[in-house]
Coordinates of C-alpha atoms and ligand atoms in Angstrom, one line a residue:
Chain P
X1 CA 0.2 0.2 0.0
X2 CA 0.8 3.6 -1.3
X3 CA 1.9 6.1 1.9
X4 CA -1.4 7.4 3.0
X5 CA -1.5 11.0 4.1
X6 CA -4.5 11.9 6.5
X7 CA -6.2 15.1 7.3
X8 CA -8.0 15.3 10.7
X9 CA -10.7 18.0 11.6
X10 CA -11.7 18.0 15.3
X11 CA -15.1 19.6 15.6
X12 CA -15.0 18.9 19.6
X13 CA -14.8 22.5 21.7
X14 CA -16.3 25.9 21.3
X15 CA -17.2 27.4 18.3
X16 CA -14.1 29.1 17.4
X17 CA -13.6 26.4 14.4
X18 CA -15.7 29.9 12.4
X19 CA -12.3 31.3 12.0
X20 CA -10.1 29.0 13.3
X21 CA -10.3 25.9 11.0
X22 CA -9.9 26.9 7.7
X23 CA -6.9 27.9 8.6
X24 CA -5.3 25.1 10.2
X25 CA -6.0 22.9 8.0
X26 CA -4.9 24.7 5.1
X27 CA -1.6 24.7 7.6
X28 CA -1.9 20.6 7.1
X29 CA -2.3 19.8 4.3
X30 CA 0.7 22.4 3.3
X31 CA 2.6 20.5 5.9
X32 CA 1.6 17.0 4.0
X33 CA 3.0 18.0 0.2
X34 CA -0.3 20.2 -0.5
X35 CA -3.1 19.1 -1.1
X36 CA -2.1 16.5 -3.8
X37 CA -0.8 14.5 -1.6
X38 CA -4.1 14.0 0.7
X39 CA -6.8 10.9 0.0
X40 CA -8.9 10.9 3.0
X41 CA -10.6 13.9 4.6
X42 CA -11.4 12.3 8.2
X43 CA -14.0 14.7 10.2
X44 CA -15.4 14.3 13.9
X45 CA -19.0 13.7 14.1
X46 CA -19.5 15.6 17.6
X47 CA -20.9 15.3 19.9
X48 CA -19.8 18.9 20.5
X49 CA -21.3 22.3 20.7
X50 CA -23.8 21.9 18.0
X51 CA -22.3 24.7 16.0
X52 CA -18.6 23.7 15.9
X53 CA -20.2 20.2 15.0
X54 CA -21.1 21.8 12.3
X55 CA -18.5 23.8 11.4
X56 CA -16.1 21.1 11.0
X57 CA -18.6 18.7 8.7
X58 CA -19.6 21.7 6.6
X59 CA -15.8 22.0 6.3
X60 CA -15.0 18.8 5.7
X61 CA -17.7 18.3 3.1
X62 CA -17.0 22.0 0.9
X63 CA -13.8 20.3 0.9
X64 CA -14.1 16.3 -0.4
X65 CA -16.6 17.9 -3.2
X66 CA -14.4 21.0 -4.0
X67 CA -11.2 18.1 -4.3
X68 CA -13.1 15.2 -5.2
X69 CA -11.4 13.4 -1.4
X70 CA -13.4 10.8 -0.6
X71 CA -14.1 12.5 3.4
X72 CA -15.1 9.9 6.8
X73 CA -16.0 10.9 9.9
X74 CA -15.2 10.3 12.9
X75 CA -17.2 9.6 16.8
X76 CA -15.3 12.3 18.9
X77 CA -15.8 10.3 21.9
X78 CA -13.9 7.5 19.9
X79 CA -10.9 9.8 19.2
X80 CA -10.8 10.5 22.3
X81 CA -11.2 7.2 24.4
X82 CA -8.4 6.2 20.9
X83 CA -6.0 8.7 22.6
X84 CA -6.9 7.9 26.4
X85 CA -6.0 4.1 24.7
X86 CA -2.1 5.0 24.2
X87 CA -1.4 6.7 27.7
X88 CA 1.1 5.2 29.5
X89 CA -0.9 3.3 32.7
X90 CA -4.0 3.3 30.5
X91 CA -4.0 -1.1 30.6
X92 CA -7.3 -1.1 32.1
X93 CA -11.1 0.5 30.5
X94 CA -11.1 4.4 29.9
X95 CA -14.0 6.6 29.9
X96 CA -14.1 9.7 27.7
X97 CA -15.8 12.5 29.1
X98 CA -16.5 15.9 27.2
X99 CA -18.6 19.1 28.5
X100 CA -22.0 18.5 27.0
X101 CA -22.5 22.2 28.3
X102 CA -25.2 23.2 30.6
X103 CA -23.8 21.1 33.2
X104 CA -24.2 17.9 31.1
X105 CA -21.9 15.7 29.8
X106 CA -21.3 13.1 27.1
X107 CA -19.4 9.7 27.3
X108 CA -18.1 6.7 26.5
X109 CA -16.5 3.6 27.5
X110 CA -14.2 1.5 25.8
X111 CA -12.5 -1.4 26.9
X112 CA -8.9 -2.7 26.9
X113 CA -8.5 -3.1 23.6
X114 CA -10.2 0.2 22.4
X115 CA -13.9 -1.3 22.5
X116 CA -16.4 0.5 23.2
X117 CA -18.3 -0.9 25.8
X118 CA -21.1 2.1 26.8
X119 CA -22.8 3.8 23.6
X120 CA -22.6 7.6 23.6
X121 CA -24.9 9.2 25.5
X122 CA -25.7 12.7 27.6
X123 CA -24.6 12.3 30.9
X124 CA -25.9 14.6 34.5
X125 CA -22.1 14.5 36.0
X126 CA -23.9 12.7 39.0
X127 CA -25.5 10.1 36.7
X128 CA -22.1 9.3 34.7
X129 CA -20.4 8.7 38.7
X130 CA -22.4 6.6 39.9
X131 CA -22.8 4.6 37.0
X132 CA -18.7 4.2 37.1
X133 CA -19.0 3.4 40.9
X134 CA -21.4 0.2 39.5
X135 CA -18.4 -1.1 37.4
X136 CA -15.7 -3.8 38.4
X137 CA -12.9 -2.3 37.4
X138 CA -11.2 1.7 37.5
X139 CA -11.1 2.9 34.4
X140 CA -8.9 6.6 32.9
X141 CA -10.9 9.2 32.9
X142 CA -10.0 12.1 30.4
X143 CA -11.6 15.0 28.4
X144 CA -13.1 18.0 28.6
X145 CA -16.1 17.0 30.7
X146 CA -13.6 15.0 33.1
X147 CA -11.8 18.1 33.9
X148 CA -14.9 20.5 34.4
X149 CA -15.9 17.9 36.3
X150 CA -12.9 16.6 38.4
X151 CA -14.9 16.9 41.5
X152 CA -18.2 14.7 40.7
X153 CA -16.2 12.3 38.6
X154 CA -13.4 11.0 41.3
X155 CA -15.9 10.9 44.3
X156 CA -15.7 7.0 43.6
X157 CA -11.7 6.6 43.3
X158 CA -11.5 7.0 39.3
X159 CA -8.2 8.0 37.9
X160 CA -8.2 11.6 35.8
X161 CA -5.0 13.1 34.6
X162 CA -3.7 16.6 35.4
X163 CA -6.0 19.3 34.0
X164 CA -3.1 20.5 31.8
X165 CA -2.6 17.3 30.3
X166 CA -3.0 17.2 27.0
X167 CA -4.5 13.3 26.9
X168 CA -7.9 16.0 27.6
X169 CA -7.6 17.1 24.2
X170 CA -9.2 15.6 21.0
X171 CA -6.3 14.9 18.4
X172 CA -7.0 15.4 15.2
X173 CA -4.3 12.3 14.9
X174 CA -7.1 10.0 16.0
X175 CA -9.8 11.0 14.3
X176 CA -7.5 10.4 10.9
X177 CA -5.7 7.0 12.4
X178 CA -9.5 5.9 13.4
X179 CA -10.4 6.7 9.5
X180 CA -8.0 5.1 7.7
X181 CA -10.2 2.0 9.0
X182 CA -13.0 2.8 9.0
X183 CA -15.6 2.9 6.1
X184 CA -15.8 4.7 3.5
X185 CA -18.8 7.2 4.0
X186 CA -20.4 9.3 0.8
X187 CA -19.8 13.3 0.5
X188 CA -22.5 14.9 2.2
X189 CA -22.9 12.0 4.4
X190 CA -21.5 12.6 7.2
X191 CA -24.4 12.5 9.7
X192 CA -22.8 14.9 13.1
X193 CA -23.9 13.4 16.4
X194 CA -25.3 15.6 18.2
X195 CA -27.2 13.5 20.9
X196 CA -29.9 16.0 21.7
X197 CA -32.6 17.4 20.1
X198 CA -32.8 20.4 19.2
X199 CA -33.7 22.9 21.8
X200 CA -37.5 23.4 19.5
X201 CA -39.7 22.6 22.7
X202 CA -37.7 25.7 25.0
X203 CA -38.3 27.4 22.2
X204 CA -41.5 27.0 21.7
X205 CA -41.8 27.8 26.0
X206 CA -40.3 31.3 25.5
X207 CA -42.4 32.6 21.9
X208 CA -44.1 35.0 23.7
X209 CA -46.5 35.1 21.7
X210 CA -50.0 33.4 22.4
X211 CA -51.6 31.7 20.3
X212 CA -55.9 31.7 19.9
X213 CA -56.5 27.8 21.4
Chain T
X1 CA -25.3 57.1 -14.4
X2 CA -23.1 53.4 -13.9
X3 CA -19.5 53.9 -13.6
X4 CA -16.4 53.7 -15.6
X5 CA -16.0 50.8 -13.1
X6 CA -20.1 49.5 -12.3
X7 CA -19.7 49.3 -16.2
X8 CA -16.9 47.2 -16.0
X9 CA -17.3 45.2 -13.5
X10 CA -20.7 44.0 -14.6
X11 CA -20.1 42.9 -17.7
X12 CA -17.5 40.7 -17.1
X13 CA -18.2 37.4 -17.6
X14 CA -17.7 35.6 -14.6
X15 CA -19.3 31.9 -13.5
X16 CA -20.4 33.0 -9.7
X17 CA -21.6 29.9 -7.5
X18 CA -23.8 31.7 -4.8
X19 CA -24.7 30.3 -1.4
X20 CA -27.0 31.5 0.9
X21 CA -28.5 29.7 4.2
X22 CA -29.4 33.3 6.6
X23 CA -32.7 31.4 7.5
X24 CA -34.2 28.1 6.8
X25 CA -33.9 28.3 2.7
X26 CA -30.8 26.6 1.7
X27 CA -30.1 27.9 -1.7
X28 CA -27.6 28.0 -4.3
X29 CA -27.1 29.0 -7.5
X30 CA -24.7 30.0 -10.8
X31 CA -24.8 33.0 -12.1
X32 CA -22.7 33.4 -15.9
X33 CA -22.6 37.5 -15.2
X34 CA -26.1 39.0 -14.4
X35 CA -28.1 35.7 -16.1
X36 CA -29.0 33.0 -14.2
X37 CA -27.4 29.2 -15.0
X38 CA -29.5 28.1 -12.0
X39 CA -31.1 29.0 -8.8
X40 CA -32.1 26.3 -6.0
X41 CA -34.1 26.7 -3.4
X42 CA -34.8 23.8 -1.2
X43 CA -37.3 25.1 1.7
X44 CA -37.5 23.5 4.7
X45 CA -41.2 25.1 5.6
X46 CA -42.5 21.7 6.4
X47 CA -40.1 21.4 9.3
X48 CA -40.5 24.4 11.1
X49 CA -44.1 24.5 10.7
X50 CA -45.2 23.0 13.6
X51 CA -43.7 25.5 15.5
X52 CA -45.4 28.8 13.8
X53 CA -42.1 29.9 13.4
X54 CA -38.5 29.5 12.2
X55 CA -37.0 27.2 15.1
X56 CA -32.6 28.5 14.9
X57 CA -31.3 25.4 15.6
X58 CA -33.4 23.3 13.5
X59 CA -32.9 25.6 10.5
X60 CA -28.7 25.3 10.7
X61 CA -29.3 21.0 10.8
X62 CA -31.2 21.2 8.0
X63 CA -28.8 23.5 6.4
X64 CA -26.0 21.2 7.3
X65 CA -27.7 17.9 5.4
X66 CA -29.7 19.8 2.3
X67 CA -25.9 22.2 1.8
X68 CA -24.0 19.4 -0.1
X69 CA -26.9 18.1 -2.6
X70 CA -28.2 21.7 -3.8
X71 CA -25.1 23.3 -4.3
X72 CA -24.7 19.9 -7.3
X73 CA -28.5 20.4 -7.7
X74 CA -27.2 24.0 -8.4
X75 CA -23.5 23.2 -10.9
X76 CA -25.9 20.3 -12.7
X77 CA -28.5 22.2 -13.6
X78 CA -26.0 25.1 -14.7
X79 CA -24.1 22.6 -16.6
X80 CA -21.3 23.6 -15.6
X81 CA -18.6 21.8 -12.3
X82 CA -16.2 23.8 -9.8
X83 CA -13.4 23.2 -12.4
X84 CA -15.6 25.7 -14.4
X85 CA -16.3 28.7 -11.2
X86 CA -14.0 31.3 -11.3
X87 CA -15.2 32.9 -7.4
X88 CA -17.9 31.8 -4.6
X89 CA -20.3 33.9 -3.2
X90 CA -22.1 33.5 -0.1
X91 CA -24.5 35.4 2.5
X92 CA -21.8 36.7 5.0
X93 CA -25.0 37.9 7.0
X94 CA -26.8 39.2 8.7
X95 CA -29.2 36.7 9.7
X96 CA -29.2 33.4 12.0
X97 CA -25.4 32.8 13.3
X98 CA -25.7 29.0 13.7
X99 CA -27.3 28.8 10.2
X100 CA -24.9 31.4 8.3
X101 CA -22.1 29.3 9.5
X102 CA -22.4 26.3 7.5
X103 CA -23.2 28.3 4.3
X104 CA -20.2 30.0 5.0
X105 CA -17.9 27.3 6.0
X106 CA -19.7 25.3 3.1
X107 CA -18.2 28.6 1.3
X108 CA -14.9 29.0 2.2
X109 CA -13.9 24.8 2.4
X110 CA -15.1 25.1 -1.8
X111 CA -13.2 27.8 -2.7
X112 CA -9.8 27.9 -0.6
X113 CA -8.7 24.2 -1.8
X114 CA -9.4 25.7 -5.3
X115 CA -7.7 29.0 -4.7
X116 CA -11.1 30.9 -6.0
X117 CA -11.9 34.1 -4.2
X118 CA -14.4 34.7 -1.3
X119 CA -17.5 37.5 -2.3
X120 CA -18.9 37.7 1.7
X121 CA -21.6 39.1 0.8
X122 CA -24.8 41.5 2.8
X123 CA -28.0 39.9 2.5
X124 CA -30.1 42.5 2.6
X125 CA -27.8 43.9 -0.3
X126 CA -28.7 40.7 -2.0
X127 CA -32.7 41.4 -1.9
X128 CA -31.9 45.0 -3.5
X129 CA -29.5 43.3 -5.9
X130 CA -32.0 41.0 -7.2
X131 CA -33.4 43.8 -9.1
X132 CA -30.5 43.7 -11.0
X133 CA -30.7 40.3 -13.0
X134 CA -31.8 40.0 -16.3
X135 CA -33.9 38.9 -18.4
X136 CA -35.0 42.7 -16.9
X137 CA -32.5 44.1 -14.9
X138 CA -34.1 47.4 -13.5
X139 CA -30.1 49.5 -12.9
X140 CA -30.3 52.1 -10.4
X141 CA -31.0 54.6 -9.3
X142 CA -35.1 53.6 -7.5
X143 CA -36.2 52.7 -4.7
X144 CA -37.0 50.0 -3.0
X145 CA -39.3 48.4 -0.5
X146 CA -37.9 44.6 0.3
X147 CA -40.7 43.3 2.9
X148 CA -40.7 38.8 4.2
X149 CA -40.1 37.6 7.3
X150 CA -37.0 38.6 8.4
X151 CA -36.8 42.0 7.5
X152 CA -39.0 45.4 6.1
X153 CA -36.7 48.0 5.1
X154 CA -36.8 50.5 2.7
X155 CA -33.8 51.5 0.2
X156 CA -32.3 54.3 -2.0
X157 CA -30.5 52.6 -4.5
X158 CA -28.4 54.8 -6.5
X159 CA -25.7 52.3 -7.2
X160 CA -25.1 49.1 -8.0
X161 CA -23.3 48.3 -4.9
X162 CA -24.9 49.5 -1.8
X163 CA -28.4 51.2 -1.0
X164 CA -29.2 54.1 2.0
X165 CA -31.3 52.2 4.4
X166 CA -34.7 55.1 4.5
X167 CA -36.6 52.6 6.9
X168 CA -36.9 50.2 8.8
X169 CA -38.9 47.7 11.1
X170 CA -38.1 48.9 14.6
X171 CA -40.2 45.4 15.5
X172 CA -41.3 43.0 14.0
X173 CA -40.4 42.0 9.9
X174 CA -44.2 42.7 7.8
X175 CA -43.7 39.0 7.0
X176 CA -43.3 37.7 10.8
X177 CA -46.4 39.4 11.7
X178 CA -48.8 37.6 8.9
X179 CA -46.4 33.7 10.3
X180 CA -47.6 35.1 13.8
X181 CA -51.1 36.2 12.9
X182 CA -51.5 33.5 11.3
X183 CA -50.9 30.9 13.7
X184 CA -52.9 33.4 16.0
X185 CA -55.3 32.6 13.5
X186 CA -54.9 29.1 13.6
X187 CA -53.4 29.0 9.8
X188 CA -51.2 27.2 9.1
X189 CA -46.9 28.4 7.8
X190 CA -45.7 29.9 6.8
X191 CA -48.2 32.5 7.6
X192 CA -48.6 35.0 4.7
X193 CA -49.6 32.8 1.8
X194 CA -52.3 31.3 4.1
X195 CA -53.7 34.4 6.1
X196 CA -54.0 35.7 2.5
X197 CA -55.8 33.0 0.7
X198 CA -58.1 33.5 3.8
X199 CA -58.6 37.3 3.8
X200 CA -60.1 36.7 0.4
X201 CA -63.4 36.0 1.9
X202 CA -63.3 38.2 4.0
X203 CA -64.4 42.2 4.7
X204 CA -60.9 44.6 5.0
X205 CA -62.4 46.8 7.1
X206 CA -64.8 44.4 9.7
X207 CA -62.3 45.3 12.0
X208 CA -60.8 48.8 12.5
X209 CA -56.7 48.1 12.9
X210 CA -54.3 50.8 13.9
X211 CA -52.4 51.8 10.8
X212 CA -48.9 52.1 13.1
X213 CA -46.4 54.6 12.6
X214 CA -48.8 56.9 10.3
X215 CA -48.2 59.6 12.7
X216 CA -44.6 59.2 12.7
X217 CA -42.5 61.7 10.6
X218 CA -39.9 59.0 9.0
X219 CA -39.9 56.3 7.2
X220 CA -39.6 53.6 9.7
X221 CA -41.9 50.3 10.3
X222 CA -43.6 49.0 13.1
X223 CA -45.3 46.0 13.1
X224 CA -46.0 44.5 16.2
X225 CA -48.7 47.2 17.5
X226 CA -50.7 45.3 14.5
X227 CA -50.6 41.9 16.5
X228 CA -50.8 42.9 19.1
X229 CA -54.6 44.9 18.6
X230 CA -55.1 41.3 16.4
X231 CA -54.2 39.9 20.3
X232 CA -56.9 41.3 21.5
X233 CA -60.0 41.0 18.7
X234 CA -59.7 38.1 19.0
X235 CA -60.1 37.9 22.9
X236 CA -62.8 40.0 22.8
X237 CA -64.5 37.7 20.3
X238 CA -63.7 34.1 21.6
X239 CA -62.5 31.4 19.9
X240 CA -65.5 31.1 18.5
X241 CA -65.8 34.0 17.0
X242 CA -63.0 33.9 15.8
X243 CA -62.8 30.9 14.1
X244 CA -66.1 32.4 12.3
X245 CA -64.8 35.4 11.4
X246 CA -61.4 34.3 10.5
X247 CA -61.9 35.7 7.3
X248 CA -62.6 39.4 8.7
X249 CA -60.2 39.2 10.6
X250 CA -57.6 38.8 8.4
X251 CA -58.9 40.9 5.8
X252 CA -58.4 43.8 7.9
X253 CA -55.2 42.5 9.3
X254 CA -53.8 42.4 5.8
X255 CA -55.3 45.4 4.9
X256 CA -53.5 46.9 8.1
X257 CA -50.1 45.8 6.9
X258 CA -50.8 47.5 3.1
X259 CA -51.6 50.0 4.7
X260 CA -48.7 50.6 5.9
X261 CA -45.8 49.9 3.9
X262 CA -48.1 51.7 0.8
X263 CA -48.5 54.7 3.1
X264 CA -44.0 55.0 4.4
X265 CA -43.7 54.5 -0.1
X266 CA -46.3 57.1 -0.1
X267 CA -43.9 59.1 1.8
X268 CA -40.5 58.8 0.5
X269 CA -41.6 59.4 -3.1
X270 CA -42.9 62.6 -2.1
X271 CA -39.7 63.9 -1.1
X272 CA -37.5 63.2 -3.4
X273 CA -38.3 62.6 -7.7
X274 CA -37.8 58.7 -8.0
X275 CA -38.5 56.8 -11.5
X276 CA -38.4 53.7 -10.7
X277 CA -40.0 51.3 -7.6
X278 CA -38.9 48.2 -7.1
X279 CA -40.7 45.6 -3.9
X280 CA -38.8 42.8 -3.6
X281 CA -39.2 40.2 0.0
X282 CA -42.1 36.9 0.4
X283 CA -44.1 39.5 0.9
X284 CA -44.4 40.6 -2.3
X285 CA -45.7 38.2 -3.2
X286 CA -48.6 39.5 -1.6
X287 CA -51.3 39.9 -3.9
X288 CA -53.5 43.3 -2.5
X289 CA -49.1 44.4 -1.6
X290 CA -48.4 44.2 -5.5
X291 CA -51.7 46.3 -6.5
X292 CA -51.8 48.5 -4.0
X293 CA -48.3 49.8 -4.6
X294 CA -49.2 49.7 -8.6
X295 CA -51.8 51.8 -7.8
X296 CA -49.1 54.7 -6.0
X297 CA -46.8 54.1 -8.7
X298 CA -49.1 54.9 -11.2
X299 CA -50.4 57.9 -8.8
X300 CA -46.6 59.4 -9.3
X301 CA -46.0 58.2 -13.1
X302 CA -43.2 55.9 -11.5
X303 CA -42.7 52.5 -13.2
X304 CA -43.0 49.7 -11.6
X305 CA -40.8 47.0 -11.5
X306 CA -42.2 43.6 -9.2
X307 CA -39.2 40.8 -8.3
X308 CA -40.3 37.8 -10.6
X309 CA -41.8 35.7 -7.4
X310 CA -39.0 33.5 -7.7
X311 CA -36.2 35.9 -6.2
X312 CA -38.7 37.5 -3.9
X313 CA -37.6 34.9 -0.9
X314 CA -34.7 34.1 0.0
X315 CA -32.5 32.6 -2.9
X316 CA -28.6 32.6 -3.7
X317 CA -28.9 34.0 -7.2
X318 CA -29.5 37.6 -6.0
X319 CA -26.9 36.5 -3.3
X320 CA -24.7 36.6 -6.9
X321 CA -26.1 39.0 -8.2
X322 CA -25.3 41.2 -5.1
X323 CA -21.4 39.9 -5.5
X324 CA -20.6 41.2 -8.8
X325 CA -21.0 44.4 -7.5
X326 CA -19.0 43.5 -3.7
X327 CA -15.1 43.0 -3.2
X328 CA -13.7 40.0 -3.8
X329 CA -11.2 38.5 -0.4
X330 CA -8.8 37.0 -2.6
X331 CA -7.0 33.2 -1.1
X332 CA -6.0 33.1 1.7
X333 CA -7.2 36.4 3.4
X334 CA -10.8 34.7 3.4
X335 CA -9.5 31.2 5.8
X336 CA -10.5 33.1 9.3
X337 CA -13.4 35.1 8.2
X338 CA -16.5 35.2 10.0
X339 CA -20.2 35.1 10.1
X340 CA -22.0 38.0 11.4
X341 CA -25.4 37.6 13.2
X342 CA -28.5 39.9 12.7
X343 CA -27.5 43.6 14.4
X344 CA -23.6 43.1 13.8
X345 CA -20.9 43.0 11.4
X346 CA -17.3 42.7 10.3
X347 CA -16.1 46.2 11.1
X348 CA -13.7 46.3 8.1
X349 CA -15.3 43.6 6.9
X350 CA -15.7 43.6 2.5
X351 CA -19.7 43.8 2.7
X352 CA -21.2 46.3 1.0
X353 CA -24.8 47.2 1.6
X354 CA -26.4 50.0 3.3
X355 CA -23.9 52.7 2.7
X356 CA -26.1 55.5 4.5
X357 CA -26.1 57.5 8.1
X358 CA -26.5 54.7 10.8
X359 CA -27.1 56.4 13.9
X360 CA -30.5 57.0 13.3
X361 CA -31.2 53.4 13.1
X362 CA -31.8 50.5 15.5
X363 CA -29.9 46.8 14.1
X364 CA -32.0 45.0 11.9
X365 CA -34.0 42.2 13.2
Ligands
ZN1 ZN1 -34.5 37.7 3.0

C-alpha cells in the first residue's frame, strides 16, 4: 500500500472553529506536501457544541466536494478514547468524557482493546459517577468533561490526569487514525452526532406570542 | 448613471457559485454575469411548520444536510462543474448565526481548496440586487421596498454596490407579523400565503386595526402593535367568534399591513422624485400589496418593477447578483472569515450594503 497522508478536522469544542479551522487545515495540507498528497479527509462528527460540529462537517464536506476526495466521519468520543488508550499506564478501561454544556457531559466507555462498552450518551455528572461506581474496574478518565467535573467524577475513585495533560484534548491524528480504518462515507453524508434534540421545545416555551387555542 | 468601474464590472462574464443559508431556505445558484444559469432553493418550511416560525437549531441542522445536495443540483442544472467556477459568493449575514455558519464554512472550504476568491455578501444587499438580474434588469437609481419574514426595509438605491437605508422595521418584520397572525388565527405556516387566501373572502374594513407609525414623520415601520391589536380582537371575540369571523380578521389585518407599507412608500415618493420603484422580499408575493403599490406608482407616474416571485423569497441568485458589485477576497485572506448575526457587522469587512447614515437606526432584526 502506498503512503497515505490523512488530514483530520476535529470539531469538538467551542465554535471558535469558524475563524480558526480552515487556516489550520490549509497549514496541515501544506505540511503534508499540498492537497495532491492527501487521500482522505477525516472529520469529527461530535458530540460537541452543535455549531462547532457543524462548522467542522461543513468544512469537510466543502473540501471533499471541491477536491474530489472521500470524506469519513469519526465519533469525537471514539477519537478521545483512542487518545486515552495511548497513554502510558492505560492498560484497563477508558472513559471518554466531553463537556456537554448546560451542566451535562457526553461520555462513552471503551475496553482494553478500544472496543466500545458504553455507547455515547448524555449524562448529568452525578449520573455518570454512579454508573462508574458500579463498574468492576477503575477506568482512566479524560476529556474536557472530566476536567470540568473532576470533583463529581473522582468521588468514586476514578483516575483523572492533571488538567494540563494533553490527553484531555481530542487530537486530530486520532480522528485520522480511526478514519483510516473505517468504512468510507459518501460525500455530503457525514451525519453529525448531536446526542440531543434541537432546542425546539424550549424555544416554543420562550415564544411570548399566545396562540388562539 | 453607471461609473466606469461599475460598467467594467457588470460586463465581466464571470461564472459565480452563490450560497445562501441565512434563515430556513438552503439555496445555491450559478450565475453567468447577470444571467441565472440555475437557482436551487430547498425550503425547510415543513420542518418548522409545527412551531409557527423558524427554530434556529432546526434550521442549522437542515442546512448541513442539504448544503452539498443543493450545491450539486445548482451546478448540475447550470451544466457546469466546479472547474468552471471563478468565484464563490456567500451570504455572510445578517441572519441566524448557526445557519449562516453552515453556508460560510462550506463556501470557504470550496473556495480555499481551489484557491478561488470568496465574495461575502450582505443578505439585504442581496434582496436589493435581485433587481439587477436578467431577463429584465433594473439599473439604479430606484426606490426599493423589501418586505419579508426576516426584514422590512425601504432603501434608496443609487448605485449597484450599495444602498441608503431610508427606513426599516423597529420590531417585527412584515412577514413575521403575517406568520404570527396566521398562527393566532389557526392558519398554516408559512402564514403569508395562508392568511392572504383566508382574507379573500373577508371584509378588510370589518375590524379597525391601527395603522402604526402613521403620525411618525420618518420612514420606519412597526408591526408589533398591529399583531397585539389582533390578539385583543380575538380575545374580545372568543374562540368561537374568532373562528367564525376568521376571514374578516385576516382581511382587516392584511389591509393594515398593506396600508402601512404603502403609506411609507408614498411618503418617500413625495420627498424625492424617483423614476422607478422595486418591490421585493417574500411579502411582495402578496396580491393586495402588489395591487396597492401598483396603484401608488401609477398615481406618481413611477415605473414599478416587481421582482419575479422566485427571486422574492430568499435565494442564492440574488446573492450572486450582489457579489458582482462587491469586493472579492483573494485566497488565503478569507480563511478566518466569520459570519455575522443580526445586528452585528464586521467593522472592516469588505461587505457592501447600507452605505447611508447609521446612527438613526436600530440594528436590523
Ligand atoms: Zn431575506
